[in-house]
Each structure stands twice: as C-alpha cells, then as structure tokens.
Coordinates of C-alpha atoms and ligand atoms in Angstrom, one line a residue:
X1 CA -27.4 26.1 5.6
X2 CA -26.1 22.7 6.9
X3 CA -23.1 21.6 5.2
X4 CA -23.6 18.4 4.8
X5 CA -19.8 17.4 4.7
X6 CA -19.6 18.7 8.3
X7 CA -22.1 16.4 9.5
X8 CA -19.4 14.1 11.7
X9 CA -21.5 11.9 13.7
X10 CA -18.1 10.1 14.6
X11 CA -17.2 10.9 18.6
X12 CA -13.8 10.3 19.4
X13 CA -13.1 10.7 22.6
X14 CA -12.9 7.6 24.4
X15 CA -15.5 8.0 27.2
X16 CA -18.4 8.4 24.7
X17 CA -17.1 6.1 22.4
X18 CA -19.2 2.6 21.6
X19 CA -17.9 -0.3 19.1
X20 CA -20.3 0.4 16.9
X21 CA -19.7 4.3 16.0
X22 CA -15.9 3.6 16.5
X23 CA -15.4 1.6 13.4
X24 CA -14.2 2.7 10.2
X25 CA -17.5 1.7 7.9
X26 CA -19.6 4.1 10.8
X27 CA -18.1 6.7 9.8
X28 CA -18.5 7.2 5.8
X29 CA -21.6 8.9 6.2
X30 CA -18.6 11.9 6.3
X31 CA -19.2 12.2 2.9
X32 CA -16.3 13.2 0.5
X33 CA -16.4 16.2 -0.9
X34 CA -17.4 16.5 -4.2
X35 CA -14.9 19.2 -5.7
X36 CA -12.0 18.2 -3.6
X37 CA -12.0 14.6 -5.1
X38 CA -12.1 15.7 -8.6
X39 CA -9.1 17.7 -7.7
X40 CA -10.8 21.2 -8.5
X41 CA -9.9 22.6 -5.2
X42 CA -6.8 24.6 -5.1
X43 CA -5.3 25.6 -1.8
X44 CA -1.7 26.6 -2.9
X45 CA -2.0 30.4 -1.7
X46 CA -3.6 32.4 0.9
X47 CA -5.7 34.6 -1.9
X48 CA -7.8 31.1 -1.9
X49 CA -8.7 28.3 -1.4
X50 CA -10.5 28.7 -5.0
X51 CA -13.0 25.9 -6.2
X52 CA -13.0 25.9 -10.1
X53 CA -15.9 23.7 -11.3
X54 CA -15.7 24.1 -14.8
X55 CA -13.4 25.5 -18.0
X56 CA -14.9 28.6 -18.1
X57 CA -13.3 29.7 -14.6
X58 CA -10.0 30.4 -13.3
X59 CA -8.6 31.0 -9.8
X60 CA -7.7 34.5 -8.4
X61 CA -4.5 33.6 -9.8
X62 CA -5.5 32.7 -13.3
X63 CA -4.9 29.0 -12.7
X64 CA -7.4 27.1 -14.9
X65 CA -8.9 23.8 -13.8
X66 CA -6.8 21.2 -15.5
X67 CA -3.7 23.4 -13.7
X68 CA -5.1 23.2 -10.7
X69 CA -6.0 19.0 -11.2
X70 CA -2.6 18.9 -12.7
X71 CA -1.0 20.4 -9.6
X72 CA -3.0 18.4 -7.0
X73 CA -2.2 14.8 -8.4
X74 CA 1.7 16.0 -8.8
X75 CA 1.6 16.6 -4.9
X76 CA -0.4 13.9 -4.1
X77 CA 1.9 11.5 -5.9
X78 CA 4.9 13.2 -4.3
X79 CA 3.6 12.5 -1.3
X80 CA 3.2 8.8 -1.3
X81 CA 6.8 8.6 -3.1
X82 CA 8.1 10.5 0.2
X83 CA 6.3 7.6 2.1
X84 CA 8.0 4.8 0.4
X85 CA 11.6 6.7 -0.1
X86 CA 11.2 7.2 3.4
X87 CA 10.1 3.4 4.7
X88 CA 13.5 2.5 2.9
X89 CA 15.7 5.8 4.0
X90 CA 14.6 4.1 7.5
X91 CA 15.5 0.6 6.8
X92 CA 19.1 1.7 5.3
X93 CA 19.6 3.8 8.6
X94 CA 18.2 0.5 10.6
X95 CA 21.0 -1.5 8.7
X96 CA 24.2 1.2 8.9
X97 CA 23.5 2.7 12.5
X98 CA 24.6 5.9 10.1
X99 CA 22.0 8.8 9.8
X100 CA 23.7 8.6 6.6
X101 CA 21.2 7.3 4.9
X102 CA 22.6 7.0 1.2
X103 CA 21.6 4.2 -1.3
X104 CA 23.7 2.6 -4.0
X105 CA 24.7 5.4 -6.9
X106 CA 23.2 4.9 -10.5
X107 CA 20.8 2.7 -8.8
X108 CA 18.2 3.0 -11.1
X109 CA 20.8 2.3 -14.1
X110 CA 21.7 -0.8 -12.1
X111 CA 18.3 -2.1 -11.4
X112 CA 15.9 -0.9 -14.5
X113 CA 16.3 -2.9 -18.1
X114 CA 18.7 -0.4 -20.0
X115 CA 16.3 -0.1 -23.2
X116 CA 13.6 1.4 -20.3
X117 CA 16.6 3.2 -19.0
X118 CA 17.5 4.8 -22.1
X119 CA 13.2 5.7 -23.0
X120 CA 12.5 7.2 -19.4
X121 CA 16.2 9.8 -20.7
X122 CA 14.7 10.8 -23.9
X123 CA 11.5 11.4 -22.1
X124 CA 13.1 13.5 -19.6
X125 CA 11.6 11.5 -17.0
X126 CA 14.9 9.9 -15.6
X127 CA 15.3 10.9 -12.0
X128 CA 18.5 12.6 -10.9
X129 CA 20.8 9.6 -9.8
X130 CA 23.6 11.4 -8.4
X131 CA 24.4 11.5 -4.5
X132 CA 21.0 12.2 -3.1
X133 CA 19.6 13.7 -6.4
X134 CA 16.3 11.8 -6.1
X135 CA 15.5 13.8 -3.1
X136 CA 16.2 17.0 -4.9
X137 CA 14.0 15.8 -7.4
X138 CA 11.0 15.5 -4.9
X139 CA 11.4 19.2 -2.9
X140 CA 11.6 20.6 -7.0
X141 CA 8.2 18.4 -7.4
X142 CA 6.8 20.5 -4.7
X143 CA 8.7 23.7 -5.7
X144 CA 7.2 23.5 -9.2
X145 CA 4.0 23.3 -8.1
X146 CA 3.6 26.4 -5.5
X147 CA 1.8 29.7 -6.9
X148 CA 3.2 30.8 -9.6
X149 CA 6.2 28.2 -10.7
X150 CA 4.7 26.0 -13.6
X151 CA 1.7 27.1 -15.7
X152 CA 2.1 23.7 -18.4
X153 CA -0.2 21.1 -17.2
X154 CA 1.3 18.6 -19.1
X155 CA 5.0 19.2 -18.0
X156 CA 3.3 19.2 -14.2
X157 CA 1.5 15.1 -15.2
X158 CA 4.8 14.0 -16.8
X159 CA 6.7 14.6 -13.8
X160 CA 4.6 12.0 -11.8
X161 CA 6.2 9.3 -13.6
X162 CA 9.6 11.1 -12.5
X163 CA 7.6 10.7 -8.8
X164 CA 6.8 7.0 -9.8
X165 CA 10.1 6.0 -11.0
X166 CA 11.7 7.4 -7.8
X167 CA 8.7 5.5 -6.1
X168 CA 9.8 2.5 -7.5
X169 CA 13.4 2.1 -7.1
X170 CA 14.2 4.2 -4.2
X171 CA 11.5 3.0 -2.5
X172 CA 10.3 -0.3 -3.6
X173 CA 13.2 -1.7 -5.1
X174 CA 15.5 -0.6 -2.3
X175 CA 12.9 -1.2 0.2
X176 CA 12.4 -4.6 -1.0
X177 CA 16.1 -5.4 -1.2
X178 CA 17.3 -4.2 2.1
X179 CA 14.3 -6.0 3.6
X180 CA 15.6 -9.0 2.2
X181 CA 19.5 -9.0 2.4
X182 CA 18.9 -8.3 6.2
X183 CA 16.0 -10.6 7.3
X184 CA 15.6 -12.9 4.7
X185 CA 14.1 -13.8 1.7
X186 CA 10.2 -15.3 2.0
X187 CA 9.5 -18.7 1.2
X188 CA 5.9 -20.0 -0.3
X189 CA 3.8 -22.1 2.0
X190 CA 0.6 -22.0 3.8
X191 CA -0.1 -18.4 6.1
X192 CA -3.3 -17.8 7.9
X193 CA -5.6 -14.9 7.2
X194 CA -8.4 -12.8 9.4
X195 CA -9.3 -12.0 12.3
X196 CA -10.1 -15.6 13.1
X197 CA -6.3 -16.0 14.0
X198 CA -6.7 -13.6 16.7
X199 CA -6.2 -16.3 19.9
X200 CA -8.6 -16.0 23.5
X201 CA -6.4 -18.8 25.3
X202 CA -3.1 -16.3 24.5
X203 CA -1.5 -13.3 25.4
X204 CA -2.1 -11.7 21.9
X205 CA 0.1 -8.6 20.5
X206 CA -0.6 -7.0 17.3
X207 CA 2.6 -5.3 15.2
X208 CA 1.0 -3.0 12.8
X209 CA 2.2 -0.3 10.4
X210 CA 5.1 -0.9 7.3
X211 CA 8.5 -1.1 8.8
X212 CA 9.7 -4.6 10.0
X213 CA 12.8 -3.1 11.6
X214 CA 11.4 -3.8 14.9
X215 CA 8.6 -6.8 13.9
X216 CA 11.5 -9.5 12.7
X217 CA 12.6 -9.1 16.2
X218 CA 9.2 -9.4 18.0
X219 CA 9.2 -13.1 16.2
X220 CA 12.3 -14.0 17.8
X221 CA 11.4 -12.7 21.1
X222 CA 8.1 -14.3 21.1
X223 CA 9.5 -17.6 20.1
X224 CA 10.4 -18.3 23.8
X225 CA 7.1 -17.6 24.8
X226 CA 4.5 -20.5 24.2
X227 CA 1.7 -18.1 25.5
X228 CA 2.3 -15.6 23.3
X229 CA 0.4 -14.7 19.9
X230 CA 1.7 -12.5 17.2
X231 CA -0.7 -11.1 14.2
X232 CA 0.2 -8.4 12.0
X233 CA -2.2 -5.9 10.0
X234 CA -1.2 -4.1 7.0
X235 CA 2.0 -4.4 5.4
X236 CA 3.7 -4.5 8.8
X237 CA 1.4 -8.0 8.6
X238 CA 2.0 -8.7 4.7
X239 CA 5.6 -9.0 6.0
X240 CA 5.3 -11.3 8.6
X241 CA 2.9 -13.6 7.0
X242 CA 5.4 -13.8 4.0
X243 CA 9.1 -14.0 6.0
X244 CA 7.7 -15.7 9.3
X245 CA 4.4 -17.1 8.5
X246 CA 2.7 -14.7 11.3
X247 CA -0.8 -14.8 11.1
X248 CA -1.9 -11.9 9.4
X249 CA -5.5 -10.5 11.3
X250 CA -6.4 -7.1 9.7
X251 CA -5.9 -5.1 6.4
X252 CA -6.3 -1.5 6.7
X253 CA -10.3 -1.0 6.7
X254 CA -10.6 -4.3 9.8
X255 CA -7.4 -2.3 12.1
X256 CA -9.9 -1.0 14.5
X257 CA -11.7 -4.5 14.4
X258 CA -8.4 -5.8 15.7
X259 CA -8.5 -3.7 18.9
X260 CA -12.2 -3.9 19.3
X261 CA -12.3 -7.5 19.8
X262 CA -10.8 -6.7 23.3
X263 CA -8.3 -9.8 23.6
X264 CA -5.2 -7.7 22.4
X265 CA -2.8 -6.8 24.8
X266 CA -0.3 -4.8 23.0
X267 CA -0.7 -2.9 19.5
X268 CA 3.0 -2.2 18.3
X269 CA 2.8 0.5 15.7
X270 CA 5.6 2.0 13.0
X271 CA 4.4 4.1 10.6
X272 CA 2.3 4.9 7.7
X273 CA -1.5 3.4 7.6
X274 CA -1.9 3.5 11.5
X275 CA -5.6 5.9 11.3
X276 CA -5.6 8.3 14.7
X277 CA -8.8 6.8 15.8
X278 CA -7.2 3.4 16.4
X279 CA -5.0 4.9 19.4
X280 CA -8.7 6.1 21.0
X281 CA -9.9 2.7 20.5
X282 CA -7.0 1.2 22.4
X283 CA -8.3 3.3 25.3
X284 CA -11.5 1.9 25.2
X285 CA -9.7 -1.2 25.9
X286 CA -7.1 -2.2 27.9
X287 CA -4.6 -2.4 25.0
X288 CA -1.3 -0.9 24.9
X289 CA -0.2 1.9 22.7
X290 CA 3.5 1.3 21.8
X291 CA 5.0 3.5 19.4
X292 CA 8.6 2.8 17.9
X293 CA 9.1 5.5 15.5
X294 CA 9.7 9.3 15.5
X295 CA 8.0 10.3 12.8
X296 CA 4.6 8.2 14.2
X297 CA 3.8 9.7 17.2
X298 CA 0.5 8.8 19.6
X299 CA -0.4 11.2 22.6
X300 CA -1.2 8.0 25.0
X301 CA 1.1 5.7 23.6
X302 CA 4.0 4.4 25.0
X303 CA 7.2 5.5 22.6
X304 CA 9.9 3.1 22.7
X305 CA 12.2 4.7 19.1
X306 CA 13.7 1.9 17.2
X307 CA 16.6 2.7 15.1
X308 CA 18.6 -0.1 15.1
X309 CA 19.4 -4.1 15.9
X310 CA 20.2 -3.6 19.8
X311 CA 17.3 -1.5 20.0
X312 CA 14.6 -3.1 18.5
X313 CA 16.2 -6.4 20.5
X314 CA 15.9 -4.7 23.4
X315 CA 12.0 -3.1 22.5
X316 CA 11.4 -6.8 21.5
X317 CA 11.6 -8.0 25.3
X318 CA 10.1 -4.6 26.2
X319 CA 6.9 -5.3 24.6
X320 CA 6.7 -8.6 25.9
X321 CA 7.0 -8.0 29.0
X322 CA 4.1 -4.6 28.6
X323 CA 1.8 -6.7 26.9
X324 CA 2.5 -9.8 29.9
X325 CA 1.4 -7.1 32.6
X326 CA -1.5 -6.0 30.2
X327 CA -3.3 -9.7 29.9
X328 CA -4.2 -9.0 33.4
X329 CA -6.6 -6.1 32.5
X330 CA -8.7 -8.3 30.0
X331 CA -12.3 -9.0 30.5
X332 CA -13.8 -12.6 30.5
X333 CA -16.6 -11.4 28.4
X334 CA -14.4 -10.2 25.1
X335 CA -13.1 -13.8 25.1
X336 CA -17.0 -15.5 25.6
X337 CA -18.0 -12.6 22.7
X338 CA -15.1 -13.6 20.4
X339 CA -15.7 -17.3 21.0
X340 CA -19.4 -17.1 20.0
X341 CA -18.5 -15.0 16.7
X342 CA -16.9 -18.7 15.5
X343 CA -14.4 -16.6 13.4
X344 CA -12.0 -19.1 11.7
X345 CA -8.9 -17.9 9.9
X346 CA -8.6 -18.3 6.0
X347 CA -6.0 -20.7 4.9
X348 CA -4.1 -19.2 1.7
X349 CA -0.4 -19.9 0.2
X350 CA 1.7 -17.3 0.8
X351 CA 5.4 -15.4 0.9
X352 CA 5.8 -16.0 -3.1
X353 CA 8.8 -13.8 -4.9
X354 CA 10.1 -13.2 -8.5
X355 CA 11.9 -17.3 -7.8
X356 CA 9.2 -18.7 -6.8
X357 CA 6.5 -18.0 -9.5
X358 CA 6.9 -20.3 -12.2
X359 CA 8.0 -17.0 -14.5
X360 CA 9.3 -19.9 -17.4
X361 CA 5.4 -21.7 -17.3
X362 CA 3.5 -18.9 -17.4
X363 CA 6.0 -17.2 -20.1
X364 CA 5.1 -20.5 -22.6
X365 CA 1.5 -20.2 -21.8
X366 CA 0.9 -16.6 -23.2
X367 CA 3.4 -17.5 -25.6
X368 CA 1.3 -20.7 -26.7
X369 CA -2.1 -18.1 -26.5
X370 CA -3.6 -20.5 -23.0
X371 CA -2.8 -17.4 -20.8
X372 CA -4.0 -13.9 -22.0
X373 CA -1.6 -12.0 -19.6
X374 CA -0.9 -10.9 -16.2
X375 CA -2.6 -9.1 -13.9
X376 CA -0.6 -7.0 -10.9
X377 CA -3.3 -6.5 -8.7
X378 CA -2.2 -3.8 -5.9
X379 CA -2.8 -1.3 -3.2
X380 CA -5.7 -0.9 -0.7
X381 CA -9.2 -1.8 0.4
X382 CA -11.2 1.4 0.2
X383 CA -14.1 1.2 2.7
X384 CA -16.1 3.4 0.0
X385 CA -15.9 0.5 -2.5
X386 CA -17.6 -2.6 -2.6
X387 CA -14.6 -5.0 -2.7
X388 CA -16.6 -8.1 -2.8
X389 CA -17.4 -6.9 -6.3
X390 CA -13.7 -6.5 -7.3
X391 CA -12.8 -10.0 -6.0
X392 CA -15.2 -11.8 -8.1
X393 CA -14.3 -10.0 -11.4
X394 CA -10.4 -11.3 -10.4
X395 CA -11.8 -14.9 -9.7
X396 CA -13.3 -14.6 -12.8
X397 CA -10.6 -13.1 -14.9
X398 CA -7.9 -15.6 -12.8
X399 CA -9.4 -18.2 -15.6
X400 CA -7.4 -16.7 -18.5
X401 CA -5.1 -14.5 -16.8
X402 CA -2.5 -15.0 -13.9
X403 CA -2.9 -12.4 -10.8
X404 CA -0.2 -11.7 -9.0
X405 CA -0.9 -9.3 -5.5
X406 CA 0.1 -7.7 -2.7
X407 CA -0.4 -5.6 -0.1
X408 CA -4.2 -4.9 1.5
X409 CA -5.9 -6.1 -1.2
X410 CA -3.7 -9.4 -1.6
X411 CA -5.4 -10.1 1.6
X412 CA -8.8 -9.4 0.6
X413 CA -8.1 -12.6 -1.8
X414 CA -6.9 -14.2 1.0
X415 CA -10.3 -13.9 3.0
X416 CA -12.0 -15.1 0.3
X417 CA -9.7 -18.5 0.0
X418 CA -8.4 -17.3 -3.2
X419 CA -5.0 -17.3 -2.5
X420 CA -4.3 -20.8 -4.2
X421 CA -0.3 -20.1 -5.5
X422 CA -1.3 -21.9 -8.8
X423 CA -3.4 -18.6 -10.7
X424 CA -3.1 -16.3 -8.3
X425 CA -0.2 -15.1 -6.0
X426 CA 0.5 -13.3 -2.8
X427 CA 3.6 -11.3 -3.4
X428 CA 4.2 -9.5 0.2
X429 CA 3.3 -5.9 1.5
X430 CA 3.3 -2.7 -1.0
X431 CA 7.0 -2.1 -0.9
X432 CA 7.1 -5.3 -1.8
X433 CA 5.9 -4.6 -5.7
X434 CA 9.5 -4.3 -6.5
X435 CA 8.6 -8.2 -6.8
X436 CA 5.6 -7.9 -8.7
X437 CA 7.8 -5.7 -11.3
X438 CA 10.7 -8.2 -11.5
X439 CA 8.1 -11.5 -11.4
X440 CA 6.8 -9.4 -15.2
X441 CA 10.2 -8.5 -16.0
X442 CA 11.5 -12.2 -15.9
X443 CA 8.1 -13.1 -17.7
X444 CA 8.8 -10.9 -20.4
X445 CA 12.9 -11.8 -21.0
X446 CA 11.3 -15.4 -21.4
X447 CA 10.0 -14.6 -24.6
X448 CA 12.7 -11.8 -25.1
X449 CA 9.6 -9.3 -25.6
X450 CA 10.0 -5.4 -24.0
X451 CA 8.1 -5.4 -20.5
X452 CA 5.9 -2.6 -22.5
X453 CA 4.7 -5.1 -25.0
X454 CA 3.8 -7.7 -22.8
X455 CA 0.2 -8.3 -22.1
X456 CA 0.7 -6.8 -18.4
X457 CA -2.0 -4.9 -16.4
X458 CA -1.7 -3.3 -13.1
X459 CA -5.5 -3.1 -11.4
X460 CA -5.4 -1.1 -8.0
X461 CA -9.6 -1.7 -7.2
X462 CA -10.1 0.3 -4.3
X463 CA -7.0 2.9 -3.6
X464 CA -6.8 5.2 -0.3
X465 CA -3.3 6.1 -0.1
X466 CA -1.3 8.5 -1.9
X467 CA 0.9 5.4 -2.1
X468 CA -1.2 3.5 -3.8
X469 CA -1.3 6.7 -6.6
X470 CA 2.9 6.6 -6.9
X471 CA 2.8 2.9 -7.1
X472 CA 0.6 3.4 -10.0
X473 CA 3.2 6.0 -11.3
X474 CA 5.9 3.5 -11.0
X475 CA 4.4 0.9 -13.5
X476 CA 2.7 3.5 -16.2
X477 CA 6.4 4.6 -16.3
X478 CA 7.3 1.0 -16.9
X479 CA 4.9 1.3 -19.6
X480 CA 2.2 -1.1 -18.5
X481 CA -1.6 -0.3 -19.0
X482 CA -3.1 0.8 -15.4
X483 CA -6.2 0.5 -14.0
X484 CA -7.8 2.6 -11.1
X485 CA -11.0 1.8 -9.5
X486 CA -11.1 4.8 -7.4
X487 CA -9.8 7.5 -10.3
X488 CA -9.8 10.2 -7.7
X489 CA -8.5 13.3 -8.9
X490 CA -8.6 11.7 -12.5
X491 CA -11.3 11.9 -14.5
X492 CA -12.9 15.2 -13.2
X493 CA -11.3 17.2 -15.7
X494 CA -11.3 15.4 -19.2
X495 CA -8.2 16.9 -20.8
X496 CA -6.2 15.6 -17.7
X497 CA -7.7 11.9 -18.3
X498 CA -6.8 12.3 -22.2
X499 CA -3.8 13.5 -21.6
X500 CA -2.7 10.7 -19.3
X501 CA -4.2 8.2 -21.2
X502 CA -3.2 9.9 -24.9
X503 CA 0.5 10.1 -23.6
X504 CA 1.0 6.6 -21.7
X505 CA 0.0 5.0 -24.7
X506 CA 2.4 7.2 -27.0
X507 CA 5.4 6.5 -24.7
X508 CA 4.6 2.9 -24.1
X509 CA 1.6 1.6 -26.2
X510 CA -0.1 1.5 -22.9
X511 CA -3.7 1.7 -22.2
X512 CA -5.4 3.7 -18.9
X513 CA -8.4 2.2 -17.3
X514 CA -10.0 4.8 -15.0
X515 CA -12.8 2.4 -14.3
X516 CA -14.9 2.1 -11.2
X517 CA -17.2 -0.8 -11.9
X518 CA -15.7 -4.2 -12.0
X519 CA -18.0 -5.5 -14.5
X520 CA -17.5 -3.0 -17.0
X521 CA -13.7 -3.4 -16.4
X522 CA -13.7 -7.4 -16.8
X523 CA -15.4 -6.8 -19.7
X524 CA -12.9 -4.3 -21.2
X525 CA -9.9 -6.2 -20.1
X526 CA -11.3 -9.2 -21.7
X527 CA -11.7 -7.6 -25.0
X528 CA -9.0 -5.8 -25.2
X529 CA -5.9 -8.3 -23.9
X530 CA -7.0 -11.0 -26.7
Ligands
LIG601 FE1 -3.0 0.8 1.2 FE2 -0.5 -0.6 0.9 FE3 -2.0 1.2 3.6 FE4 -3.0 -1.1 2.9 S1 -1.3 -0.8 4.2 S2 -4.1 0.8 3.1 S3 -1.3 2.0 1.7 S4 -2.4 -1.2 0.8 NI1 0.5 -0.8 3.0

C-alpha cells in the first residue's frame, strides 16, 4: 500500500530542479506524520521504533504514551537549548580567541530577579551554575531520557523548564549581551523589509543564518563598496536590520525565494535555520555557497571558518571579492523578471531594546486599566500555518495590548507595515528575547508587581524550530502564560497538556494556550487578560 508520507514529489538534485518545485510551500504535500507529531512515536531503542496510539498500549519496553510524549518534548527542548547555548558558546569563543569558552559564574543569580531565583530552587528547576554545570545539566537531559532511566513523566516535563531556564540565560541572555558589548547596541529607526530590497543595478550578497560574528564585518567591508548590496534572512538578518539598518529580504519560509530570484551573487551562511535545499538552489543559479562555520557544513560550498576578528575581517574581503567575480555569471533576464514583479520593500521601525520601549508609559497604562497587557510575540513562520490569519488577530489585539516581537515572525509584521514602534515593536533576532524578557521585567518593577503577576503573554503562532519550543520553556519558567499555535507534541496525549498547564499555573498562576486558530485565541486572550 502507498504510504502516503513517502510520496516526495520534491526533486533535489539540481539538473531537474525548476523554481516552482524548489520552493518551500511545493513541498508540504510531504505530509507530516500523524503519530510522530503527537509525539507517540518512540525511537529510543533498537527493540522499536514503537507507535503507541492510545492509553491502553505500551511499548515493548512498557513505556506508556504520556512517557513516551514526555520523553520526546524533553529531547526536543534540549535540543533547541543546545542551539542557542551553542550560538553564544560561539560568540564567547569569537570574543576570547580561547576555545575556553566559559561564561560568567552564578550567572543566572546575577541576571534573574532573586524572588524568581529563589522559586525556580524550591522547584528544583535551578540549573547547575557551577563551572560548566549547565552543560552537565543538558547531556543528564538526554541521559534521563534513554531506555530505561526515568519512568515519572512528570519529573521528565519539569525538567524542560530546567532546559528553558538554561535556554534563556546561557543562551539568550548571554547571547544577547556578548552580541552587544562587542558590536553594539541597536538603535530604533526606520529598516526596510522583503524581498523588494533585493537590488538588480548591484552586486547583491545575502548573509544568512544566526551568528553575526562574521556579518558585522561584511557591513564594514561593504561600506567601501558603493556597488555592493547587503540583505540578511533570518536572524542572521534580524541582526543587521537592528545594529546596521541592513535591509532584511527573507524570514525562514521566503530563504529559497532569496536565491531564486537569480540576482544574488553570494549567499554567506553560519548556522542554524539554513534548510539543505537552499545550497541545491544556489546551483541552479550562479550564486556562491560560502560557509563560515564548522558545525554548518555544505558539500558545494565554499568553507571559509570564522572564529575570530582577523578572520572574519579577512573572510569579509574574501566574500567581496567571490561575489565581484560572481556578478559576471548573472543573467539579464532575472533582472528584467525581478523588475516586472514591482516588489517594493516594507518600511517598518526597527532595532528597539529594553531602553528604548517606553517601559515607564506602558507600566502607567495597565496600571491606569488603558492597556490590558503585553504580548511577546516570538519564534517562526511555519509554512503549514496560515500566518496571514495570526497577523490580523495581533493587529487586532495591538488595540488593547502592546506587542513586542522578534525574530521570523517580527518580520511577518514587518511585511504587513505593522511594525509602527508606537503598539507594536521589533525587538531583534530569537537570541535576542533576552530583550523581550528584560522590556517585561522593567514593566513589571514599574508597578513593583512579580513578572508572574503581570498581565504578560508569550504567543509563538507558527513554531518550526526546536528553538522556538525552549524559548517557550524559558518564559513558562518565568511564569508567564504561553501560547503555541503549532502545539506539536502537546496536546496529543491529554494528561501531558493538563499536566503542563495544571502545573504552570500552580508554580506561577500561569495559564497555557495550546491554541491553533487565531480567532479562537483573540477571543480567549481577550476574555481572560481583563
Ligand atoms: Fe524560527 Fe527564530 Fe529559524 Fe526563524 S530563524 S525559523 S528558529 S524564528 Ni531564528
């Protein structure tokens, strides 16, 4: 019998490869598979993989299906924390020149308000804060969950707000912080937005991927160039829209849009978000592959390893000088094509931080009952959902609440003109909602109210990442009511959804929205934050 999950009409190699079965949106007639995103697949041993659809049923093992949920969203989590502990781990090597890469002791204590501090210790949540600790704590995330290690499926779900808070410090916090003591702190003011800022009269080079280690030096570089056009996709791009005012082209679901317009010379990649199909595409083109770290490797791309100042100065020129030799190769009819498409860039205020919201306004105007709260709204731009849907329920609910966002979805606002820095604010890439925390904390010591009791929300519409699910982590630990609009993995079994939602609002009066339609959502949010 045909299994229709197998049914990949995608063709990847290059030679048979046309625009339109290349891009993303082409290919989600790969169905997901039904068991896998409700978590019920367990693949931990070889006597498997076992499928447990219902209560009822166990693995060969004996695992029952909230273990086996249970044990899938602990790794999952894990996984994006190791994503953002890494993107900083790189940055502090970047910084040092040390492969000692080792960040500030009792960070957390440092960072994190001390009556959070002291609830995340009683919950047994804290992460370990000697030395490296933190990094123990992640290998013992995976330990616990192998065959045979932890049974408890509560103890398992707990420990993803251990994952979160390690997401969130020693990864966003720190992140955020290096990023900024090194290159700068952002300043608000207009950015552009879309493809539309892709240029036909330049030379254009995209820098795409999470790690600005070598990007803040391509802006230099290209400075001396008049002919040259930088745009950035993903957070690689939230960055230098915020820092640099680059013009940001593509969020995750338009990268192969980027390429396929056939006027970019270059495509600079780091890591993280940078989908395999996009380094076929650049063969399709006459783009250049050039990869500049070791853990994101492309089999036809050029590698040129950044790992610190002199030699992501010295890539800088490299690149410049590739993508010079490169402009040669382009065909006259991408640039009639891309001329006719009339795409203009969105204009949109950008590059806010925790100073630059006006913290003390909107702190009087819940206070005084004209504001109902704050919305954080976060992570990705799933090409399964229909965003379009999402960004009108934020326009809407931008009336009585403010939004603060980042990341892919900050420039989904953006396309739609939404990004207005009076109700709702672009706050940078992912790691960068270390910002979005501090911009509630600073709200809440205004009216000298717990971060936990503050009308706070943190809506992530249309997740794709596992970084996007420890990011989530990060703030129910801070104890503010979440919202997914993807609940993958969550809501398949109901004792894991209860549990997450019965203990969140135990620990921090919280509530859990696993919510996938944006009207229904609206409405709750409007009935419940009063
Ligand atoms: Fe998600 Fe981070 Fe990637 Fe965009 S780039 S798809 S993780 S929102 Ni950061």
């Amino acid at each position: 019998m045909p299994d229709e999950h197998l049914e990949l009409k995608y063709r990847s190699t290059p030679e048979t490869q046309t625009k339109e079965d290349s891009l993303l949106n082409g290919r989600l007639n790969l169905h997901p598979c039904t068991i896998g995103s409700q978590g019920f697949c367990c693949k931990l041993c070889m006597m498997g993989p076992c499928r447990v659809l219902n209560d009822s049923r166990k693995g060969v093992c004996g695992s029952s299906r909230n273990l086996i949920v249970a044990k899938n969203i602990l790794r999952f989590t894990t996984g994006g924390t190791a994503a953002h502990v890494g993107h900083a781990r790189h940055l502090l090597r970047f910084m040092s020149g040390s492969r000692q890469m080792r960040p500030p002791v009792n960070y957390i204590r440092r960072k994190a308000p001390s009556y959070q501090y002291l609830k995340w210790r009683e919950a047994g949540i804290l992460p370990d804060e000697r030395d490296n600790g933190y990094l123990v704590d992640m290998t013992e995330a995976l330990h616990m969950t192998t065959l045979g290690v932890n049974s408890d499926f509560r103890s398992i779900l707990l420990d993803c707000l251990k994952m979160g808070l390690i997401d969130g410090y020693y990864g966003l916090y720190l992140g955020t912080e290096l990023e900024e003591r090194h290159f700068g702190k952002p300043v608000a003011r207009e950015g552009l937005i879309d493809l539309g800022c892709i240029r036909p009269d330049r030379i254009n080079i995209a820098l795409h991927g999470h790690e600005p280690t070598l990007a803040d030096h391509m802006v230099k570089e290209a400075a001396k160039y008049r002919e040259i056009n930088l745009v950035g996709v993903c957070c690689t791009g939230s960055y230098l829209l915020s820092r640099h005012r680059v013009p940001m082209a593509a969020h995750f679901t338009l990268q192969e849009e980027v390429i396929c317009t056939g006027l970019i010379e270059a495509l600079v990649v780091d890591v993280q978000c940078i989908i395999p199909s996009i380094a076929d595409i650049c063969d399709c083109y006459h783009t250049k592959l050039v990869s500049t770290n070791e853990l994101g490797r492309f089999p036809n791309a050029i590698h040129k390893p950044v790992t610190d100042p002199a030699s992501a100065a010295a890539t800088a020129r490299e690149v410049i000088e590739i993508a010079m030799q490169s402009r040669a190769n382009r065909r006259d009819e991408y640039e009639s094509s891309f001329r006719e498409r009339s795409l203009l860039p969105r204009r949109g205020i950008v590059g806010h931080t925790q100073h630059s919201v006006p913290t003390v306004r909107i702190a009087d105007d819940i206070k005084n009952g004209r504001l109902k709260g704050v919305i954080g709204v976060i992570g990705c731009v799933n090409p399964r959902i229909d965003c379009a849907e999402w960004i009108k329920a934020y326009r809407e609910l931008s009336r009585e609440f403010i939004i603060l966002s980042s990341g892919c979805i900050a420039f989904e606002l953006g396309r739609y003109g939404l990004l207005d820095g009076k109700r709702i604010f672009h706050l940078g890439s992912c790691i960068n909602n270390a910002r979005i925390a501090e911009t509630m904390l600073q709200i809440s010591r205004h009216l000298g109210d717990a971060i936990s009791d503050m009308p706070f929300l943190i809506s992530a519409p249309a997740p794709i990442s596992e970084k996007a699910m420890s990011i989530v982590m990060f703030f129910a630990a801070m104890g503010l009511s979440i919202h997914s609009g993807f609940p993958y993995l969550m809501t398949g079994a109901p004792d894991i959804a209860e549990f997450i939602c019965g203990s969140l609002s135990a620990m921090a009066g919280s509530r859990s929205y696993f919510e996938d339609n944006a009207g229904v959502f609206m409405a709750r949010v409007r009935s419940d934050f009063k």
